[in-house]
Amino acid sequence: MEYTIQELAQLSGVSTRTLRYYDEIGLLKPARTNEAGYRFYGQSEVDLLQQILFYRALDMKLATIQDIIQAPHFQHSEALKSHKAALLKRKEQLETILQTVEKTIISIEGERPMSNEEKFNGFKEKLIEDNENKYGQEIRSKYGDKTVDASNAKLMNMTEEQFQAMQQLEQQMFERLTEAMELGDATSDIAMEVAELHKRWLSFSWKEYSKEAHAGLAQMYIADERFTAYYDERNVVGATQFLHDAIVAYTSK
């Protein structure tokens, strides 16, 4: 069975404009295009669109989706199993946030006081989930499951004050990083302060600190474009490299 672009749009809920864009970037090509330029999609394209929408539901970027579905060893059934596992995790996380909302409503209406720790559990779980989705494979490969699980557990056990302090410390680190970059010297006193702030920020989730692990993480920042993007997008291009250089100088003392 074939579908026109309008029929596929109606079937999937995706706009025809989006389908045309997917065609332009090579993410989802039609099975054929007739002489008049009309696009027609077959069952394979329908199944592939479903896969794309599953990945989009997980907030995955189109370029990443394209890399996955066009990989030589991509398997439909294995991808579905992966989607199921990821969606179950998302379901658990959303249920935790929903429970937090319900407890907050009850607390506000005076039926049952809510502890400050309870107010932040859902957000901490979301932070852990996001980190696992973005960097989990690389971090676990480098440091091992035991270390990462211990770090996640430490984060979940944070008090409200500790959680807020960690976020404020990260913001302070970014501000000082911007100032240090203006000087242009990754070994300056302010650059060393940035590295120290980064160390203190890590200590909120790391079970124990070591200079070797700190320097290793800095190397991962510049070796993996996802880490690089996180710091460069929060500051300016080159921020990740500067932070790496400052940490290397700091940990070599």
mmCIF file with all atom_site columns, C-alpha atoms in Angstrom, residues 13-230:
data_model
loop_
_atom_site.group_PDB
_atom_site.id
_atom_site.type_symbol
_atom_site.label_atom_id
_atom_site.label_alt_id
_atom_site.label_comp_id
_atom_site.label_asym_id
_atom_site.label_entity_id
_atom_site.label_seq_id
_atom_site.pdbx_PDB_ins_code
_atom_site.Cartn_x
_atom_site.Cartn_y
_atom_site.Cartn_z
_atom_site.occupancy
_atom_site.B_iso_or_equiv
_atom_site.pdbx_formal_charge
_atom_site.auth_seq_id
_atom_site.auth_comp_id
_atom_site.auth_asym_id
_atom_site.auth_atom_id
_atom_site.pdbx_PDB_model_num
ATOM 1   C CA . GLY A 1 13  ? -0.060 13.431 12.741  1.00 0.00 ? 13  GLY A CA 1
ATOM 2   C CA . VAL A 1 14  ? 3.133  14.884 11.227  1.00 0.00 ? 14  VAL A CA 1
ATOM 3   C CA . SER A 1 15  ? 2.674  17.920 8.983   1.00 0.00 ? 15  SER A CA 1
ATOM 4   C CA . THR A 1 16  ? 3.410  17.699 5.271   1.00 0.00 ? 16  THR A CA 1
ATOM 5   C CA . ARG A 1 17  ? 5.939  20.476 5.771   1.00 0.00 ? 17  ARG A CA 1
ATOM 6   C CA . THR A 1 18  ? 7.832  18.324 8.270   1.00 0.00 ? 18  THR A CA 1
ATOM 7   C CA . LEU A 1 19  ? 7.750  15.337 5.924   1.00 0.00 ? 19  LEU A CA 1
ATOM 8   C CA . ARG A 1 20  ? 9.154  17.470 3.114   1.00 0.00 ? 20  ARG A CA 1
ATOM 9   C CA . TYR A 1 21  ? 11.909 18.657 5.446   1.00 0.00 ? 21  TYR A CA 1
ATOM 10  C CA . TYR A 1 22  ? 12.725 15.066 6.421   1.00 0.00 ? 22  TYR A CA 1
ATOM 11  C CA . ASP A 1 23  ? 13.036 14.320 2.715   1.00 0.00 ? 23  ASP A CA 1
ATOM 12  C CA . GLU A 1 24  ? 15.312 17.325 2.110   1.00 0.00 ? 24  GLU A CA 1
ATOM 13  C CA . ILE A 1 25  ? 17.752 16.346 4.855   1.00 0.00 ? 25  ILE A CA 1
ATOM 14  C CA . GLY A 1 26  ? 17.690 12.673 3.881   1.00 0.00 ? 26  GLY A CA 1
ATOM 15  C CA . LEU A 1 27  ? 16.075 11.474 7.102   1.00 0.00 ? 27  LEU A CA 1
ATOM 16  C CA . LEU A 1 28  ? 12.962 10.005 5.471   1.00 0.00 ? 28  LEU A CA 1
ATOM 17  C CA . LYS A 1 29  ? 12.919 9.726  1.705   1.00 0.00 ? 29  LYS A CA 1
ATOM 18  C CA . PRO A 1 30  ? 9.712  8.714  -0.116  1.00 0.00 ? 30  PRO A CA 1
ATOM 19  C CA . ALA A 1 31  ? 9.601  5.322  -1.797  1.00 0.00 ? 31  ALA A CA 1
ATOM 20  C CA . ARG A 1 32  ? 9.152  7.083  -5.105  1.00 0.00 ? 32  ARG A CA 1
ATOM 21  C CA . THR A 1 33  ? 8.380  10.442 -6.660  1.00 0.00 ? 33  THR A CA 1
ATOM 22  C CA . ASN A 1 34  ? 6.308  10.606 -9.849  1.00 0.00 ? 34  ASN A CA 1
ATOM 23  C CA . GLU A 1 35  ? 6.915  12.817 -12.856 1.00 0.00 ? 35  GLU A CA 1
ATOM 24  C CA . ALA A 1 36  ? 4.745  15.559 -11.377 1.00 0.00 ? 36  ALA A CA 1
ATOM 25  C CA . GLY A 1 37  ? 6.907  15.624 -8.260  1.00 0.00 ? 37  GLY A CA 1
ATOM 26  C CA . TYR A 1 38  ? 4.396  13.991 -5.921  1.00 0.00 ? 38  TYR A CA 1
ATOM 27  C CA . ARG A 1 39  ? 5.860  11.891 -3.111  1.00 0.00 ? 39  ARG A CA 1
ATOM 28  C CA . PHE A 1 40  ? 4.616  8.375  -2.333  1.00 0.00 ? 40  PHE A CA 1
ATOM 29  C CA . TYR A 1 41  ? 5.484  6.364  0.782   1.00 0.00 ? 41  TYR A CA 1
ATOM 30  C CA . GLY A 1 42  ? 5.364  2.601  1.282   1.00 0.00 ? 42  GLY A CA 1
ATOM 31  C CA . GLN A 1 43  ? 5.249  0.384  4.348   1.00 0.00 ? 43  GLN A CA 1
ATOM 32  C CA . SER A 1 44  ? 9.000  0.648  4.956   1.00 0.00 ? 44  SER A CA 1
ATOM 33  C CA . GLU A 1 45  ? 8.756  4.425  5.117   1.00 0.00 ? 45  GLU A CA 1
ATOM 34  C CA . VAL A 1 46  ? 5.758  4.213  7.462   1.00 0.00 ? 46  VAL A CA 1
ATOM 35  C CA . ASP A 1 47  ? 7.729  1.967  9.827   1.00 0.00 ? 47  ASP A CA 1
ATOM 36  C CA . LEU A 1 48  ? 10.757 4.236  9.633   1.00 0.00 ? 48  LEU A CA 1
ATOM 37  C CA . LEU A 1 49  ? 8.652  7.306  10.413  1.00 0.00 ? 49  LEU A CA 1
ATOM 38  C CA . GLN A 1 50  ? 7.357  5.523  13.494  1.00 0.00 ? 50  GLN A CA 1
ATOM 39  C CA . GLN A 1 51  ? 10.951 4.969  14.605  1.00 0.00 ? 51  GLN A CA 1
ATOM 40  C CA . ILE A 1 52  ? 11.774 8.627  14.028  1.00 0.00 ? 52  ILE A CA 1
ATOM 41  C CA . LEU A 1 53  ? 8.789  9.729  16.098  1.00 0.00 ? 53  LEU A CA 1
ATOM 42  C CA . PHE A 1 54  ? 9.783  7.365  18.907  1.00 0.00 ? 54  PHE A CA 1
ATOM 43  C CA . TYR A 1 55  ? 13.214 8.990  19.017  1.00 0.00 ? 55  TYR A CA 1
ATOM 44  C CA . ARG A 1 56  ? 11.708 12.472 18.829  1.00 0.00 ? 56  ARG A CA 1
ATOM 45  C CA . ALA A 1 57  ? 9.523  11.584 21.817  1.00 0.00 ? 57  ALA A CA 1
ATOM 46  C CA . LEU A 1 58  ? 12.785 11.084 23.698  1.00 0.00 ? 58  LEU A CA 1
ATOM 47  C CA . ASP A 1 59  ? 13.900 14.625 22.720  1.00 0.00 ? 59  ASP A CA 1
ATOM 48  C CA . MET A 1 60  ? 16.631 13.300 20.448  1.00 0.00 ? 60  MET A CA 1
ATOM 49  C CA . LYS A 1 61  ? 18.092 15.627 17.822  1.00 0.00 ? 61  LYS A CA 1
ATOM 50  C CA . LEU A 1 62  ? 17.384 14.868 14.164  1.00 0.00 ? 62  LEU A CA 1
ATOM 51  C CA . ALA A 1 63  ? 21.071 14.510 13.309  1.00 0.00 ? 63  ALA A CA 1
ATOM 52  C CA . THR A 1 64  ? 21.455 11.871 16.021  1.00 0.00 ? 64  THR A CA 1
ATOM 53  C CA . ILE A 1 65  ? 18.349 10.032 14.849  1.00 0.00 ? 65  ILE A CA 1
ATOM 54  C CA . GLN A 1 66  ? 19.712 10.020 11.322  1.00 0.00 ? 66  GLN A CA 1
ATOM 55  C CA . ASP A 1 67  ? 23.000 8.523  12.465  1.00 0.00 ? 67  ASP A CA 1
ATOM 56  C CA . ILE A 1 68  ? 21.157 5.764  14.308  1.00 0.00 ? 68  ILE A CA 1
ATOM 57  C CA . ILE A 1 69  ? 18.620 4.702  11.708  1.00 0.00 ? 69  ILE A CA 1
ATOM 58  C CA . GLN A 1 70  ? 21.127 4.866  8.863   1.00 0.00 ? 70  GLN A CA 1
ATOM 59  C CA . ALA A 1 71  ? 23.755 2.810  10.682  1.00 0.00 ? 71  ALA A CA 1
ATOM 60  C CA . PRO A 1 72  ? 24.696 -0.391 8.790   1.00 0.00 ? 72  PRO A CA 1
ATOM 61  C CA . HIS A 1 73  ? 23.586 -2.655 11.639  1.00 0.00 ? 73  HIS A CA 1
ATOM 62  C CA . PHE A 1 74  ? 20.355 -0.864 12.551  1.00 0.00 ? 74  PHE A CA 1
ATOM 63  C CA . GLN A 1 75  ? 17.677 -3.391 13.537  1.00 0.00 ? 75  GLN A CA 1
ATOM 64  C CA . HIS A 1 76  ? 14.014 -2.486 13.815  1.00 0.00 ? 76  HIS A CA 1
ATOM 65  C CA . SER A 1 77  ? 13.184 -4.956 16.603  1.00 0.00 ? 77  SER A CA 1
ATOM 66  C CA . GLU A 1 78  ? 16.193 -3.996 18.727  1.00 0.00 ? 78  GLU A CA 1
ATOM 67  C CA . ALA A 1 79  ? 15.359 -0.322 18.304  1.00 0.00 ? 79  ALA A CA 1
ATOM 68  C CA . LEU A 1 80  ? 11.818 -0.957 19.526  1.00 0.00 ? 80  LEU A CA 1
ATOM 69  C CA . LYS A 1 81  ? 13.135 -2.756 22.610  1.00 0.00 ? 81  LYS A CA 1
ATOM 70  C CA . SER A 1 82  ? 15.415 0.204  23.281  1.00 0.00 ? 82  SER A CA 1
ATOM 71  C CA . HIS A 1 83  ? 12.472 2.608  22.853  1.00 0.00 ? 83  HIS A CA 1
ATOM 72  C CA . LYS A 1 84  ? 10.413 0.577  25.291  1.00 0.00 ? 84  LYS A CA 1
ATOM 73  C CA . ALA A 1 85  ? 13.123 0.636  27.954  1.00 0.00 ? 85  ALA A CA 1
ATOM 74  C CA . ALA A 1 86  ? 13.675 4.385  27.532  1.00 0.00 ? 86  ALA A CA 1
ATOM 75  C CA . LEU A 1 87  ? 9.964  5.155  27.634  1.00 0.00 ? 87  LEU A CA 1
ATOM 76  C CA . LEU A 1 88  ? 9.490  3.051  30.761  1.00 0.00 ? 88  LEU A CA 1
ATOM 77  C CA . LYS A 1 89  ? 12.225 5.109  32.438  1.00 0.00 ? 89  LYS A CA 1
ATOM 78  C CA . ARG A 1 90  ? 10.514 8.292  31.267  1.00 0.00 ? 90  ARG A CA 1
ATOM 79  C CA . LYS A 1 91  ? 7.207  6.963  32.595  1.00 0.00 ? 91  LYS A CA 1
ATOM 80  C CA . GLU A 1 92  ? 8.731  6.310  36.020  1.00 0.00 ? 92  GLU A CA 1
ATOM 81  C CA . GLN A 1 93  ? 10.269 9.771  36.085  1.00 0.00 ? 93  GLN A CA 1
ATOM 82  C CA . LEU A 1 94  ? 6.998  11.460 35.074  1.00 0.00 ? 94  LEU A CA 1
ATOM 83  C CA . GLU A 1 95  ? 5.103  9.454  37.682  1.00 0.00 ? 95  GLU A CA 1
ATOM 84  C CA . THR A 1 96  ? 7.569  10.686 40.320  1.00 0.00 ? 96  THR A CA 1
ATOM 85  C CA . ILE A 1 97  ? 7.046  14.294 39.255  1.00 0.00 ? 97  ILE A CA 1
ATOM 86  C CA . LEU A 1 98  ? 3.257  13.740 39.210  1.00 0.00 ? 98  LEU A CA 1
ATOM 87  C CA . GLN A 1 99  ? 3.427  12.356 42.743  1.00 0.00 ? 99  GLN A CA 1
ATOM 88  C CA . THR A 1 100 ? 5.465  15.398 43.774  1.00 0.00 ? 100 THR A CA 1
ATOM 89  C CA . VAL A 1 101 ? 2.825  17.714 42.286  1.00 0.00 ? 101 VAL A CA 1
ATOM 90  C CA . GLU A 1 102 ? 0.029  15.849 44.071  1.00 0.00 ? 102 GLU A CA 1
ATOM 91  C CA . LYS A 1 103 ? 1.896  15.957 47.402  1.00 0.00 ? 103 LYS A CA 1
ATOM 92  C CA . THR A 1 104 ? 2.535  19.679 46.904  1.00 0.00 ? 104 THR A CA 1
ATOM 93  C CA . ILE A 1 105 ? -1.159 20.336 46.296  1.00 0.00 ? 105 ILE A CA 1
ATOM 94  C CA . ILE A 1 106 ? -2.060 18.403 49.437  1.00 0.00 ? 106 ILE A CA 1
ATOM 95  C CA . SER A 1 107 ? 0.597  20.293 51.383  1.00 0.00 ? 107 SER A CA 1
ATOM 96  C CA . ILE A 1 108 ? -0.613 23.700 50.145  1.00 0.00 ? 108 ILE A CA 1
ATOM 97  C CA . GLU A 1 109 ? -4.204 22.844 51.032  1.00 0.00 ? 109 GLU A CA 1
ATOM 98  C CA . GLY A 1 110 ? -3.009 21.954 54.514  1.00 0.00 ? 110 GLY A CA 1
ATOM 99  C CA . GLU A 1 111 ? -3.882 18.268 54.535  1.00 0.00 ? 111 GLU A CA 1
ATOM 100 C CA . ARG A 1 112 ? -0.321 16.976 55.009  1.00 0.00 ? 112 ARG A CA 1
ATOM 101 C CA . PRO A 1 113 ? 2.980  18.838 55.412  1.00 0.00 ? 113 PRO A CA 1
ATOM 102 C CA . MET A 1 114 ? 5.548  18.094 52.704  1.00 0.00 ? 114 MET A CA 1
ATOM 103 C CA . SER A 1 115 ? 9.250  17.891 53.512  1.00 0.00 ? 115 SER A CA 1
ATOM 104 C CA . ASN A 1 116 ? 11.648 20.014 51.486  1.00 0.00 ? 116 ASN A CA 1
ATOM 105 C CA . GLU A 1 117 ? 13.452 16.844 50.387  1.00 0.00 ? 117 GLU A CA 1
ATOM 106 C CA . GLU A 1 118 ? 10.209 15.496 48.886  1.00 0.00 ? 118 GLU A CA 1
ATOM 107 C CA . LYS A 1 119 ? 9.751  18.704 46.889  1.00 0.00 ? 119 LYS A CA 1
ATOM 108 C CA . PHE A 1 120 ? 12.969 18.118 44.954  1.00 0.00 ? 120 PHE A CA 1
ATOM 109 C CA . ASN A 1 121 ? 13.028 14.335 44.463  1.00 0.00 ? 121 ASN A CA 1
ATOM 110 C CA . GLY A 1 122 ? 11.365 14.460 41.045  1.00 0.00 ? 122 GLY A CA 1
ATOM 111 C CA . PHE A 1 123 ? 13.762 17.107 39.765  1.00 0.00 ? 123 PHE A CA 1
ATOM 112 C CA . LYS A 1 124 ? 16.808 15.231 40.991  1.00 0.00 ? 124 LYS A CA 1
ATOM 113 C CA . GLU A 1 125 ? 15.600 12.077 39.260  1.00 0.00 ? 125 GLU A CA 1
ATOM 114 C CA . LYS A 1 126 ? 15.105 14.086 36.061  1.00 0.00 ? 126 LYS A CA 1
ATOM 115 C CA . LEU A 1 127 ? 18.665 15.433 36.327  1.00 0.00 ? 127 LEU A CA 1
ATOM 116 C CA . ILE A 1 128 ? 20.043 11.921 36.761  1.00 0.00 ? 128 ILE A CA 1
ATOM 117 C CA . GLU A 1 129 ? 17.976 10.609 33.856  1.00 0.00 ? 129 GLU A CA 1
ATOM 118 C CA . ASP A 1 130 ? 19.120 13.401 31.550  1.00 0.00 ? 130 ASP A CA 1
ATOM 119 C CA . ASN A 1 131 ? 22.758 12.766 32.451  1.00 0.00 ? 131 ASN A CA 1
ATOM 120 C CA . GLU A 1 132 ? 22.353 9.041  31.870  1.00 0.00 ? 132 GLU A CA 1
ATOM 121 C CA . ASN A 1 133 ? 20.699 9.583  28.483  1.00 0.00 ? 133 ASN A CA 1
ATOM 122 C CA . LYS A 1 134 ? 23.328 12.052 27.284  1.00 0.00 ? 134 LYS A CA 1
ATOM 123 C CA . TYR A 1 135 ? 26.552 10.811 28.843  1.00 0.00 ? 135 TYR A CA 1
ATOM 124 C CA . GLY A 1 136 ? 25.797 7.547  30.654  1.00 0.00 ? 136 GLY A CA 1
ATOM 125 C CA . GLN A 1 137 ? 27.476 5.166  28.244  1.00 0.00 ? 137 GLN A CA 1
ATOM 126 C CA . GLU A 1 138 ? 30.740 7.118  28.109  1.00 0.00 ? 138 GLU A CA 1
ATOM 127 C CA . ILE A 1 139 ? 30.862 7.835  31.847  1.00 0.00 ? 139 ILE A CA 1
ATOM 128 C CA . ARG A 1 140 ? 30.107 4.236  32.809  1.00 0.00 ? 140 ARG A CA 1
ATOM 129 C CA . SER A 1 141 ? 32.671 2.969  30.336  1.00 0.00 ? 141 SER A CA 1
ATOM 130 C CA . LYS A 1 142 ? 35.331 5.243  31.829  1.00 0.00 ? 142 LYS A CA 1
ATOM 131 C CA . TYR A 1 143 ? 34.528 5.047  35.546  1.00 0.00 ? 143 TYR A CA 1
ATOM 132 C CA . GLY A 1 144 ? 32.467 1.857  35.910  1.00 0.00 ? 144 GLY A CA 1
ATOM 133 C CA . ASP A 1 145 ? 28.882 1.185  37.000  1.00 0.00 ? 145 ASP A CA 1
ATOM 134 C CA . LYS A 1 146 ? 29.716 1.122  40.707  1.00 0.00 ? 146 LYS A CA 1
ATOM 135 C CA . THR A 1 147 ? 31.171 4.622  40.673  1.00 0.00 ? 147 THR A CA 1
ATOM 136 C CA . VAL A 1 148 ? 28.346 6.097  38.598  1.00 0.00 ? 148 VAL A CA 1
ATOM 137 C CA . ASP A 1 149 ? 25.634 4.409  40.686  1.00 0.00 ? 149 ASP A CA 1
ATOM 138 C CA . ALA A 1 150 ? 27.254 5.751  43.865  1.00 0.00 ? 150 ALA A CA 1
ATOM 139 C CA . SER A 1 151 ? 27.326 9.248  42.343  1.00 0.00 ? 151 SER A CA 1
ATOM 140 C CA . ASN A 1 152 ? 23.635 9.037  41.406  1.00 0.00 ? 152 ASN A CA 1
ATOM 141 C CA . ALA A 1 153 ? 22.751 7.811  44.886  1.00 0.00 ? 153 ALA A CA 1
ATOM 142 C CA . LYS A 1 154 ? 24.642 10.700 46.468  1.00 0.00 ? 154 LYS A CA 1
ATOM 143 C CA . LEU A 1 155 ? 22.761 13.150 44.268  1.00 0.00 ? 155 LEU A CA 1
ATOM 144 C CA . MET A 1 156 ? 19.388 11.633 45.189  1.00 0.00 ? 156 MET A CA 1
ATOM 145 C CA . ASN A 1 157 ? 20.197 11.892 48.898  1.00 0.00 ? 157 ASN A CA 1
ATOM 146 C CA . MET A 1 158 ? 20.948 15.612 48.706  1.00 0.00 ? 158 MET A CA 1
ATOM 147 C CA . THR A 1 159 ? 18.993 17.952 50.897  1.00 0.00 ? 159 THR A CA 1
ATOM 148 C CA . GLU A 1 160 ? 17.176 20.933 49.405  1.00 0.00 ? 160 GLU A CA 1
ATOM 149 C CA . GLU A 1 161 ? 19.982 23.225 50.567  1.00 0.00 ? 161 GLU A CA 1
ATOM 150 C CA . GLN A 1 162 ? 22.672 21.014 49.000  1.00 0.00 ? 162 GLN A CA 1
ATOM 151 C CA . PHE A 1 163 ? 20.787 20.755 45.702  1.00 0.00 ? 163 PHE A CA 1
ATOM 152 C CA . GLN A 1 164 ? 20.349 24.511 45.455  1.00 0.00 ? 164 GLN A CA 1
ATOM 153 C CA . ALA A 1 165 ? 23.951 25.092 46.500  1.00 0.00 ? 165 ALA A CA 1
ATOM 154 C CA . MET A 1 166 ? 25.163 22.794 43.734  1.00 0.00 ? 166 MET A CA 1
ATOM 155 C CA . GLN A 1 167 ? 23.169 24.703 41.119  1.00 0.00 ? 167 GLN A CA 1
ATOM 156 C CA . GLN A 1 168 ? 24.336 28.066 42.451  1.00 0.00 ? 168 GLN A CA 1
ATOM 157 C CA . LEU A 1 169 ? 27.935 26.875 42.474  1.00 0.00 ? 169 LEU A CA 1
ATOM 158 C CA . GLU A 1 170 ? 27.712 25.811 38.839  1.00 0.00 ? 170 GLU A CA 1
ATOM 159 C CA . GLN A 1 171 ? 26.330 29.215 37.886  1.00 0.00 ? 171 GLN A CA 1
ATOM 160 C CA . GLN A 1 172 ? 29.151 30.908 39.790  1.00 0.00 ? 172 GLN A CA 1
ATOM 161 C CA . MET A 1 173 ? 31.667 28.713 37.971  1.00 0.00 ? 173 MET A CA 1
ATOM 162 C CA . PHE A 1 174 ? 30.278 29.754 34.591  1.00 0.00 ? 174 PHE A CA 1
ATOM 163 C CA . GLU A 1 175 ? 30.445 33.426 35.529  1.00 0.00 ? 175 GLU A CA 1
ATOM 164 C CA . ARG A 1 176 ? 34.046 33.145 36.684  1.00 0.00 ? 176 ARG A CA 1
ATOM 165 C CA . LEU A 1 177 ? 34.911 31.120 33.584  1.00 0.00 ? 177 LEU A CA 1
ATOM 166 C CA . THR A 1 178 ? 33.731 33.986 31.405  1.00 0.00 ? 178 THR A CA 1
ATOM 167 C CA . GLU A 1 179 ? 35.905 36.410 33.370  1.00 0.00 ? 179 GLU A CA 1
ATOM 168 C CA . ALA A 1 180 ? 38.922 34.096 33.176  1.00 0.00 ? 180 ALA A CA 1
ATOM 169 C CA . MET A 1 181 ? 38.557 33.725 29.433  1.00 0.00 ? 181 MET A CA 1
ATOM 170 C CA . GLU A 1 182 ? 38.706 37.496 29.022  1.00 0.00 ? 182 GLU A CA 1
ATOM 171 C CA . LEU A 1 183 ? 42.206 37.375 30.533  1.00 0.00 ? 183 LEU A CA 1
ATOM 172 C CA . GLY A 1 184 ? 43.126 34.524 28.211  1.00 0.00 ? 184 GLY A CA 1
ATOM 173 C CA . ASP A 1 185 ? 45.430 32.742 30.651  1.00 0.00 ? 185 ASP A CA 1
ATOM 174 C CA . ALA A 1 186 ? 44.347 29.251 31.758  1.00 0.00 ? 186 ALA A CA 1
ATOM 175 C CA . THR A 1 187 ? 46.968 29.304 34.533  1.00 0.00 ? 187 THR A CA 1
ATOM 176 C CA . SER A 1 188 ? 45.926 32.633 36.086  1.00 0.00 ? 188 SER A CA 1
ATOM 177 C CA . ASP A 1 189 ? 44.605 32.919 39.617  1.00 0.00 ? 189 ASP A CA 1
ATOM 178 C CA . ILE A 1 190 ? 41.041 33.363 38.383  1.00 0.00 ? 190 ILE A CA 1
ATOM 179 C CA . ALA A 1 191 ? 41.390 30.307 36.134  1.00 0.00 ? 191 ALA A CA 1
ATOM 180 C CA . MET A 1 192 ? 42.544 28.307 39.157  1.00 0.00 ? 192 MET A CA 1
ATOM 181 C CA . GLU A 1 193 ? 39.485 29.578 41.002  1.00 0.00 ? 193 GLU A CA 1
ATOM 182 C CA . VAL A 1 194 ? 37.330 28.253 38.153  1.00 0.00 ? 194 VAL A CA 1
ATOM 183 C CA . ALA A 1 195 ? 38.956 24.825 38.458  1.00 0.00 ? 195 ALA A CA 1
ATOM 184 C CA . GLU A 1 196 ? 38.460 24.905 42.231  1.00 0.00 ? 196 GLU A CA 1
ATOM 185 C CA . LEU A 1 197 ? 34.786 25.772 41.778  1.00 0.00 ? 197 LEU A CA 1
ATOM 186 C CA . HIS A 1 198 ? 34.481 22.922 39.299  1.00 0.00 ? 198 HIS A CA 1
ATOM 187 C CA . LYS A 1 199 ? 36.045 20.577 41.853  1.00 0.00 ? 199 LYS A CA 1
ATOM 188 C CA . ARG A 1 200 ? 33.607 21.719 44.549  1.00 0.00 ? 200 ARG A CA 1
ATOM 189 C CA . TRP A 1 201 ? 30.713 21.279 42.110  1.00 0.00 ? 201 TRP A CA 1
ATOM 190 C CA . LEU A 1 202 ? 31.814 17.716 41.307  1.00 0.00 ? 202 LEU A CA 1
ATOM 191 C CA . SER A 1 203 ? 32.123 16.927 45.000  1.00 0.00 ? 203 SER A CA 1
ATOM 192 C CA . PHE A 1 204 ? 28.365 17.268 45.410  1.00 0.00 ? 204 PHE A CA 1
ATOM 193 C CA . SER A 1 205 ? 27.891 14.075 43.379  1.00 0.00 ? 205 SER A CA 1
ATOM 194 C CA . TRP A 1 206 ? 31.276 12.316 43.432  1.00 0.00 ? 206 TRP A CA 1
ATOM 195 C CA . LYS A 1 207 ? 31.765 9.838  46.247  1.00 0.00 ? 207 LYS A CA 1
ATOM 196 C CA . GLU A 1 208 ? 35.422 10.841 46.467  1.00 0.00 ? 208 GLU A CA 1
ATOM 197 C CA . TYR A 1 209 ? 37.633 13.289 44.586  1.00 0.00 ? 209 TYR A CA 1
ATOM 198 C CA . SER A 1 210 ? 40.988 12.668 42.936  1.00 0.00 ? 210 SER A CA 1
ATOM 199 C CA . LYS A 1 211 ? 43.098 14.871 40.709  1.00 0.00 ? 211 LYS A CA 1
ATOM 200 C CA . GLU A 1 212 ? 43.459 12.025 38.208  1.00 0.00 ? 212 GLU A CA 1
ATOM 201 C CA . ALA A 1 213 ? 39.697 11.599 37.851  1.00 0.00 ? 213 ALA A CA 1
ATOM 202 C CA . HIS A 1 214 ? 39.229 15.370 37.588  1.00 0.00 ? 214 HIS A CA 1
ATOM 203 C CA . ALA A 1 215 ? 41.814 15.633 34.797  1.00 0.00 ? 215 ALA A CA 1
ATOM 204 C CA . GLY A 1 216 ? 40.291 12.592 33.078  1.00 0.00 ? 216 GLY A CA 1
ATOM 205 C CA . LEU A 1 217 ? 36.872 14.196 33.084  1.00 0.00 ? 217 LEU A CA 1
ATOM 206 C CA . ALA A 1 218 ? 38.345 17.380 31.618  1.00 0.00 ? 218 ALA A CA 1
ATOM 207 C CA . GLN A 1 219 ? 39.832 15.320 28.791  1.00 0.00 ? 219 GLN A CA 1
ATOM 208 C CA . MET A 1 220 ? 36.434 13.758 28.138  1.00 0.00 ? 220 MET A CA 1
ATOM 209 C CA . TYR A 1 221 ? 34.934 17.250 27.916  1.00 0.00 ? 221 TYR A CA 1
ATOM 210 C CA . ILE A 1 222 ? 37.008 18.071 24.834  1.00 0.00 ? 222 ILE A CA 1
ATOM 211 C CA . ALA A 1 223 ? 36.974 14.550 23.368  1.00 0.00 ? 223 ALA A CA 1
ATOM 212 C CA . ASP A 1 224 ? 33.179 14.288 23.214  1.00 0.00 ? 224 ASP A CA 1
ATOM 213 C CA . GLU A 1 225 ? 31.284 16.958 21.292  1.00 0.00 ? 225 GLU A CA 1
ATOM 214 C CA . ARG A 1 226 ? 28.244 16.648 23.575  1.00 0.00 ? 226 ARG A CA 1
ATOM 215 C CA . PHE A 1 227 ? 30.306 17.685 26.605  1.00 0.00 ? 227 PHE A CA 1
ATOM 216 C CA . THR A 1 228 ? 31.952 20.403 24.538  1.00 0.00 ? 228 THR A CA 1
ATOM 217 C CA . ALA A 1 229 ? 28.582 21.762 23.461  1.00 0.00 ? 229 ALA A CA 1
ATOM 218 C CA . TYR A 1 230 ? 27.333 21.943 27.057  1.00 0.00 ? 230 TYR A CA 1
#
